[in-house]
Coordinates of N, CA and C in Angstrom, one line a residue:
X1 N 23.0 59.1 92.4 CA 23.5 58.9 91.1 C 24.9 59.6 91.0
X2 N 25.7 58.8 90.5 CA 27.4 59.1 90.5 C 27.1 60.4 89.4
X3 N 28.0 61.6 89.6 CA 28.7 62.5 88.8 C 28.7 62.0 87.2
X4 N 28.5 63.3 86.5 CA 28.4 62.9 84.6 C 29.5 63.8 84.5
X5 N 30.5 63.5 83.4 CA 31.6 64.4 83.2 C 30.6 64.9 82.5
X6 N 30.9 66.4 81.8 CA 29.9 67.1 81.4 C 31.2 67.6 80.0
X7 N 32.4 67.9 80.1 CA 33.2 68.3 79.3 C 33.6 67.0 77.7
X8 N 33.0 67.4 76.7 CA 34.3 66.6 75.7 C 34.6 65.8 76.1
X9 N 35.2 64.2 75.9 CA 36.5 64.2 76.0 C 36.6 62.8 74.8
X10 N 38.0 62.7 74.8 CA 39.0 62.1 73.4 C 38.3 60.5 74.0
X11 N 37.9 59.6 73.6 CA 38.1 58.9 73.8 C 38.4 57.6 72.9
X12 N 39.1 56.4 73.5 CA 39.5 55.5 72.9 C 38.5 54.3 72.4
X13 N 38.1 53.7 71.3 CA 37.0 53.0 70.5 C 38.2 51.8 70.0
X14 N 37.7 50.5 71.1 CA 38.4 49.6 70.1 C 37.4 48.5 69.3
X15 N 38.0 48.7 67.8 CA 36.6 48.5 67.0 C 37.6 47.1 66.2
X16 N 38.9 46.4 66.7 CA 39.4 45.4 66.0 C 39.1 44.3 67.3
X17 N 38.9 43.0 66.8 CA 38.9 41.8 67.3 C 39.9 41.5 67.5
X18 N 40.3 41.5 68.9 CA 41.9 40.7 69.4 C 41.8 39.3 68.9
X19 N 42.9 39.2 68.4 CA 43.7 37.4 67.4 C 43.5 36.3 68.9
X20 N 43.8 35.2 68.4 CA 43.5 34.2 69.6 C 44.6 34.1 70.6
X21 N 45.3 35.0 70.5 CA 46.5 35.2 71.3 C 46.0 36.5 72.8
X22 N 45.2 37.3 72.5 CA 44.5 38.9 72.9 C 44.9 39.9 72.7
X23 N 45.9 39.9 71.3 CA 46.4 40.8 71.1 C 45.8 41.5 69.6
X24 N 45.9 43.1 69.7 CA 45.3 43.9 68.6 C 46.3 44.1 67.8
X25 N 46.1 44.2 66.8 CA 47.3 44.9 65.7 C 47.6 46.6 65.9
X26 N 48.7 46.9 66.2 CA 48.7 48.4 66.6 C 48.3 49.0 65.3
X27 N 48.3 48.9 64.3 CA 47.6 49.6 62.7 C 46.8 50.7 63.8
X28 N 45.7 49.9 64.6 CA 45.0 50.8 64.8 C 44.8 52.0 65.9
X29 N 46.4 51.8 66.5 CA 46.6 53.0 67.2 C 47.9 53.7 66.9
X30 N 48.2 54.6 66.0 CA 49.0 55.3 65.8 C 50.2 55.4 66.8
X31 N 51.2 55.6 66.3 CA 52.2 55.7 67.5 C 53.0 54.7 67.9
X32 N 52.7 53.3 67.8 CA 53.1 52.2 68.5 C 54.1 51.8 67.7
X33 N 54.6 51.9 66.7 CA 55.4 51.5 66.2 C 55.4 50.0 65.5
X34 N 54.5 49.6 65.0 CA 53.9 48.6 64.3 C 54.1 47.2 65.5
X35 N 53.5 47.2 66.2 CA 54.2 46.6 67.4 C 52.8 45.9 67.8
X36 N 52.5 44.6 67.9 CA 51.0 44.4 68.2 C 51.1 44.7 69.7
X37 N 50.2 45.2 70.4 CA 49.8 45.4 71.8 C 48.7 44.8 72.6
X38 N 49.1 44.5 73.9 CA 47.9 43.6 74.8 C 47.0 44.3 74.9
X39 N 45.5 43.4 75.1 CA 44.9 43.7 75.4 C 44.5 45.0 77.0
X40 N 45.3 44.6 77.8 CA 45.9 45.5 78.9 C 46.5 46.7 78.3
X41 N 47.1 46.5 77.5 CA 47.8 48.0 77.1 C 46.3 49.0 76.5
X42 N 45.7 48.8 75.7 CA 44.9 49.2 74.9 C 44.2 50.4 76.0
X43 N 43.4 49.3 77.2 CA 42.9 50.3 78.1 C 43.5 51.6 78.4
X44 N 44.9 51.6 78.7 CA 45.3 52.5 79.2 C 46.4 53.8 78.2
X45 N 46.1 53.5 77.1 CA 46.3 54.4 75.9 C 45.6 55.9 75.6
X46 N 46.3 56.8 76.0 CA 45.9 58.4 75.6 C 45.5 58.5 77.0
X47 N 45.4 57.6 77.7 CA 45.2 57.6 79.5 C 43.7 57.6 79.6
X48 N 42.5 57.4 79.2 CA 41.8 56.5 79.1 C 41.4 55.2 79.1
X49 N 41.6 55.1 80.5 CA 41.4 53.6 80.7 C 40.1 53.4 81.4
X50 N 39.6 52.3 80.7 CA 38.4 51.8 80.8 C 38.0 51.8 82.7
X51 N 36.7 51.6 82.7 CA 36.5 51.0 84.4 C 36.6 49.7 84.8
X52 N 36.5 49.1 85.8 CA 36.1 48.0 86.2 C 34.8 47.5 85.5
X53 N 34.7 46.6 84.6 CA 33.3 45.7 84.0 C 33.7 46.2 82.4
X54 N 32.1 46.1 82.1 CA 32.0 46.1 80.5 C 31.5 47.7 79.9
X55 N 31.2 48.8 81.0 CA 30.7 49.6 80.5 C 31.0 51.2 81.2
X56 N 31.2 52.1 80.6 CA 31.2 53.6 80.6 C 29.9 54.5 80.3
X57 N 30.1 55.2 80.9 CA 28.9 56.4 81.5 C 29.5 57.6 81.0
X58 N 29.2 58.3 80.2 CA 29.4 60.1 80.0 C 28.6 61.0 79.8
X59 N 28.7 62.2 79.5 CA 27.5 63.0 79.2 C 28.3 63.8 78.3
X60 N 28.0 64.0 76.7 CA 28.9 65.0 76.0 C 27.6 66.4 75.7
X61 N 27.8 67.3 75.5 CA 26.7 67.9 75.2 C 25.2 68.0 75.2
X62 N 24.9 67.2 76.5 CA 23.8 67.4 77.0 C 23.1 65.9 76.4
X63 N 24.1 65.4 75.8 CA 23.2 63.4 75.7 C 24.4 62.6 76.5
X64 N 23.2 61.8 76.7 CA 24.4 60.7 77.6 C 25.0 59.8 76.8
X65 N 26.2 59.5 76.7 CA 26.5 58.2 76.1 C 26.9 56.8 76.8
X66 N 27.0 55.9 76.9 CA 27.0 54.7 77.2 C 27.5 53.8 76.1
X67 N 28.8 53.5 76.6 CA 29.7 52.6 75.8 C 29.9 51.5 76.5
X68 N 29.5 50.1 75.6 CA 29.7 49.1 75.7 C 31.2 48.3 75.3
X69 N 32.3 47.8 76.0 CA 32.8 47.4 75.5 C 33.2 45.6 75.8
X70 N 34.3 44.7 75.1 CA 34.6 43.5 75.4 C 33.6 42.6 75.0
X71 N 33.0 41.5 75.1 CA 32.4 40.7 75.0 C 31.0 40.6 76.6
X72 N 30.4 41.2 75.5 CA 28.6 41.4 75.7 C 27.6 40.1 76.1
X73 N 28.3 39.1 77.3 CA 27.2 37.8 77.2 C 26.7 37.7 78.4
X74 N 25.8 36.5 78.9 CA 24.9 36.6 80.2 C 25.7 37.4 81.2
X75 N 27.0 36.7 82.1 CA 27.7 37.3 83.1 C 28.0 38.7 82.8
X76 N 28.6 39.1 81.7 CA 28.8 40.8 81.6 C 27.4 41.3 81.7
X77 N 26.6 40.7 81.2 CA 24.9 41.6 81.0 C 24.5 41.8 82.5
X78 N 24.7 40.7 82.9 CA 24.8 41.1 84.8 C 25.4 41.9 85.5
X79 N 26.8 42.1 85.0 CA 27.6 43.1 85.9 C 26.7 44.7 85.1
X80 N 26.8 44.8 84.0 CA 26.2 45.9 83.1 C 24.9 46.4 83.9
X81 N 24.3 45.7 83.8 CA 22.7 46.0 84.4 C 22.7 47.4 85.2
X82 N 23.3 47.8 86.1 CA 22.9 48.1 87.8 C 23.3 49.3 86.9
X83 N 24.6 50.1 86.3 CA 24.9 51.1 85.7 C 24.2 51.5 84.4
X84 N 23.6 50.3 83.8 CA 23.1 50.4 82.5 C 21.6 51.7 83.0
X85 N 20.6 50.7 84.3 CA 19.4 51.4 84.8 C 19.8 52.8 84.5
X86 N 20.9 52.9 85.6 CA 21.0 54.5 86.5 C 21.3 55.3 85.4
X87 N 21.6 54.3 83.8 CA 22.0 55.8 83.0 C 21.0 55.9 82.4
X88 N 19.7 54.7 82.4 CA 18.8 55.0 81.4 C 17.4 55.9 82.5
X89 N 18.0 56.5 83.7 CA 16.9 56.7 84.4 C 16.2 58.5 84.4
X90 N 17.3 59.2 83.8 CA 16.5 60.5 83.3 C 15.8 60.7 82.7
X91 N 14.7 61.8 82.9 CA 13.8 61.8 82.1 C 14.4 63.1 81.0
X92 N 13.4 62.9 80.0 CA 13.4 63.6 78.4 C 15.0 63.9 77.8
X93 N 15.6 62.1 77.8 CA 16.8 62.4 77.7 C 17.4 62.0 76.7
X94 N 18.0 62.3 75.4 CA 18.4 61.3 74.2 C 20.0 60.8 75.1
X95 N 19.7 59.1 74.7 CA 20.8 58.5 75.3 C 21.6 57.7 73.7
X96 N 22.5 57.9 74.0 CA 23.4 57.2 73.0 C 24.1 55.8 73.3
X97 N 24.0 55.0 73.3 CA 24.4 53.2 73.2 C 25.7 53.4 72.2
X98 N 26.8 53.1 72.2 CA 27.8 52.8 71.6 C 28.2 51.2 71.7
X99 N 28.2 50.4 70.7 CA 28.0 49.2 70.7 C 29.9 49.1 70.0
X100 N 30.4 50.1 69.6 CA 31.3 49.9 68.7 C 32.9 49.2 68.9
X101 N 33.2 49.4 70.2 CA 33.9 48.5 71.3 C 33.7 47.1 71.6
X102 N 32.7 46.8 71.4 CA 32.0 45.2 71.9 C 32.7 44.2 70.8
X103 N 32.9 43.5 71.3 CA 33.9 42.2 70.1 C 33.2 41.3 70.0
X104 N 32.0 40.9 71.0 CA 31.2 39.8 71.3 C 29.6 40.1 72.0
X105 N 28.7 39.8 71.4 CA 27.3 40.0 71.5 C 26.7 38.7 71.6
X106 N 26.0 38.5 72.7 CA 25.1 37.5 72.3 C 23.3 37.8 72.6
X107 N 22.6 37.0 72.4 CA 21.2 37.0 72.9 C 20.6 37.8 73.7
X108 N 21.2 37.2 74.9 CA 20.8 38.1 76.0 C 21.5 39.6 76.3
X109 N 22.2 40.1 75.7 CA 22.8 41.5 75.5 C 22.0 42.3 74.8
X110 N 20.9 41.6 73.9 CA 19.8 42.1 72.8 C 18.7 42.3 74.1
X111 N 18.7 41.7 75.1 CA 17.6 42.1 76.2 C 18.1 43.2 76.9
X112 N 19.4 43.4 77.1 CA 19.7 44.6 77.8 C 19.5 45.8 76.5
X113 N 19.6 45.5 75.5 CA 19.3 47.0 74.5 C 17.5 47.3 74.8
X114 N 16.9 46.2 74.5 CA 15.5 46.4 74.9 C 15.3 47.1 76.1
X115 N 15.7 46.8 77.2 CA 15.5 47.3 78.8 C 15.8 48.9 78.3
X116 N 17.0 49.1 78.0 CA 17.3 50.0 78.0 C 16.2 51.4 77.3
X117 N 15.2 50.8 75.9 CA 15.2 51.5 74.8 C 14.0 51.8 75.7
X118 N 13.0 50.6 76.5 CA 12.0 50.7 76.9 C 11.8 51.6 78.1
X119 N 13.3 52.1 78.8 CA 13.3 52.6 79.9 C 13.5 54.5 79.3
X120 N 14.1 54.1 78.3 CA 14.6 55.9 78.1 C 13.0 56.1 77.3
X121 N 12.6 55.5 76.5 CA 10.9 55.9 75.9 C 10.3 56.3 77.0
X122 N 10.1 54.9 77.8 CA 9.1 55.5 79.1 C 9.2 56.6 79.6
X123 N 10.4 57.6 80.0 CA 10.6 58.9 80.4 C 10.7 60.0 79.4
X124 N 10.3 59.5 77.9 CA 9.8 60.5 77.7 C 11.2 60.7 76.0
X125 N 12.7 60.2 76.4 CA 13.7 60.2 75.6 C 13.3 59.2 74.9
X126 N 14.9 59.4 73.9 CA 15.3 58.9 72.6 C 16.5 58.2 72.7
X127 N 16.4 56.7 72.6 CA 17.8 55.9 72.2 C 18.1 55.7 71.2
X128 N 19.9 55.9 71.2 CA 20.3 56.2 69.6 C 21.1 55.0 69.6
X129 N 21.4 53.7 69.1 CA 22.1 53.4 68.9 C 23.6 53.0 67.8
X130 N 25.0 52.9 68.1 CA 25.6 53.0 67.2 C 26.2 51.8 67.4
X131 N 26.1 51.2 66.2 CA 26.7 50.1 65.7 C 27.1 49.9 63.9
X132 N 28.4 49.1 63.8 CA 28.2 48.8 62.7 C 29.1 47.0 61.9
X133 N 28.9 46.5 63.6 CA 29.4 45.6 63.2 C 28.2 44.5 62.9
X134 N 29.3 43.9 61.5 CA 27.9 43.0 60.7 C 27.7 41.8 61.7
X135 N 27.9 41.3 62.8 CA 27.4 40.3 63.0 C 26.4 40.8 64.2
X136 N 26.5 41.7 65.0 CA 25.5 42.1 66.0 C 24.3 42.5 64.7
X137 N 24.8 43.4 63.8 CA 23.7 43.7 63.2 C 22.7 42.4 62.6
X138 N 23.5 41.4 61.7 CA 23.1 39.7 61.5 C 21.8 39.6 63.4
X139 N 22.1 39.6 64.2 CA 21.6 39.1 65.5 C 20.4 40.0 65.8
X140 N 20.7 41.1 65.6 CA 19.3 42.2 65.7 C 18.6 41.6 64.4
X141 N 18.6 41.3 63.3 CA 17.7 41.2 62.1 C 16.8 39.7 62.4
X142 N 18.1 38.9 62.8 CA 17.3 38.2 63.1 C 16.1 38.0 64.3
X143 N 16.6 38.9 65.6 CA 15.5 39.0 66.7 C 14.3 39.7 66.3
X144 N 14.5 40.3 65.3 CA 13.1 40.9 64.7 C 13.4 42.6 65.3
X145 N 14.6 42.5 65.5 CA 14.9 44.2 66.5 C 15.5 45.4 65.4
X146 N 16.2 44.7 64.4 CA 16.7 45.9 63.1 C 15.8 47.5 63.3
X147 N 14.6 47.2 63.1 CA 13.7 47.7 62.7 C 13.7 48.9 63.8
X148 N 13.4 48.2 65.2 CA 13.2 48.7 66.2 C 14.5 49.9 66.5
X149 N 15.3 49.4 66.6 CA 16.5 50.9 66.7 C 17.2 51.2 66.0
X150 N 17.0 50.7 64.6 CA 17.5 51.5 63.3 C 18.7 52.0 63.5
X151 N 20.3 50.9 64.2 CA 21.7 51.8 64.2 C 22.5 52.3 63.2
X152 N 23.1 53.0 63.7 CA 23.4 54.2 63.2 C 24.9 54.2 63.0
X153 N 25.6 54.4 61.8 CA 26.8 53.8 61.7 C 28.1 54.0 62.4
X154 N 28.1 55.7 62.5 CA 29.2 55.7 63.3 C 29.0 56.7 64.4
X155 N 29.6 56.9 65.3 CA 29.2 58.0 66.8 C 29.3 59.3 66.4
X156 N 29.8 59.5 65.3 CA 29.5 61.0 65.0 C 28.6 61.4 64.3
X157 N 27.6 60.7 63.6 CA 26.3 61.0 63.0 C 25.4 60.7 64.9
X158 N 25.7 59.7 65.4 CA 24.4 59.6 66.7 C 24.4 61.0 67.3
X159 N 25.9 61.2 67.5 CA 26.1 62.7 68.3 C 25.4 63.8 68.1
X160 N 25.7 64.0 66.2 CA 25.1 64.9 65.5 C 23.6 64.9 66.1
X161 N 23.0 63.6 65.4 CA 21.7 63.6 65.7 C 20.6 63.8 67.4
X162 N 21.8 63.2 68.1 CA 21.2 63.7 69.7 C 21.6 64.7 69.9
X163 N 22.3 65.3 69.7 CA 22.8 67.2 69.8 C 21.6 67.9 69.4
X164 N 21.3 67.7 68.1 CA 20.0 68.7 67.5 C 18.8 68.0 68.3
X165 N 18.4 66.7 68.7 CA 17.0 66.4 69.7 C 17.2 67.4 70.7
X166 N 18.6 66.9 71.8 CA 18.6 67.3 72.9 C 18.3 68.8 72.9
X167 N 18.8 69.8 72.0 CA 18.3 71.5 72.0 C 16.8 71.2 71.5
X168 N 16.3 70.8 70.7 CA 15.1 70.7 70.1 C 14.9 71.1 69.1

């Protein structure tokens, strides 16, 4: 199992839908000088650049988080899989899902939350998920899943809330 940063750190949440061009309105990163910026740039802003695929692995104070970003459909859910297991494979561990990056969700991305919720339960943890975009949320209500992982609006209430599980 690959290394967990264990320290903090700043990271970058892109929570706007790039225009049909792939570009974001810089509004939402300070600094840029009102300048829309590529999608390429975005990654590599405050020097946090994403990995190869759709997803990140951390550990902030003793929860793991797991950020989702880009467009969430069958092929990404495939590349996702193999890192999604290995983070959901500790036991008694509150894990954190960050959905808040994701521009595009479909169906089968709702099977990877399932795998996941059913893998951290089985060992014993707590998945927290954070979401607050209305159409993933629309897609959970309708799979009959709302209920089931009850998200949580923004990553600093999940934090809050896996911080105080993870000590007990």
């Amino acid at each position: 199992m690959p290394a967990r940063n264990v320290a903090p750190r700043r990271n970058l949440f892109v929570q706007a839908v790039p225009d049909p061009g792939g570009r974001i309105p810089s509004s939402r990163f300070p600094g840029l000088s009102g300048r829309p910026i590529d999608l390429g740039e975005v990654a590599m802003l405050e020097g946090n650049a994403w990995p190869v695929g759709h997803i990140r692995v951390h550990e902030v104070h003793a929860v793991t988080v797991i950020e989702l970003h880009g467009e969430i459909d069958i092929a990404a859910a495939l590349d996702v899989l193999p890192a999604l297991d290995a983070a959901t494979f500790d036991d008694r561990r509150t894990v954190v899902l960050d959905l808040g990056p994701v521009v595009f969700f479909d169906v089968y991305a709702l099977r990877l939350l399932c795998r996941a919720q059913d893998r951290v339960v089985a060992r014993g943890g707590r998945l927290l998920v954070v979401c607050a975009h209305r159409n993933i949320l629309k897609l959970l209500r309708a799979g009959g899943l709302l209920d089931r992982f009850d998200p949580l609006p923004t990553m600093a209430e999940a934090m809050e809330r896996g911080a105080r599980e993870a000590t007990g």
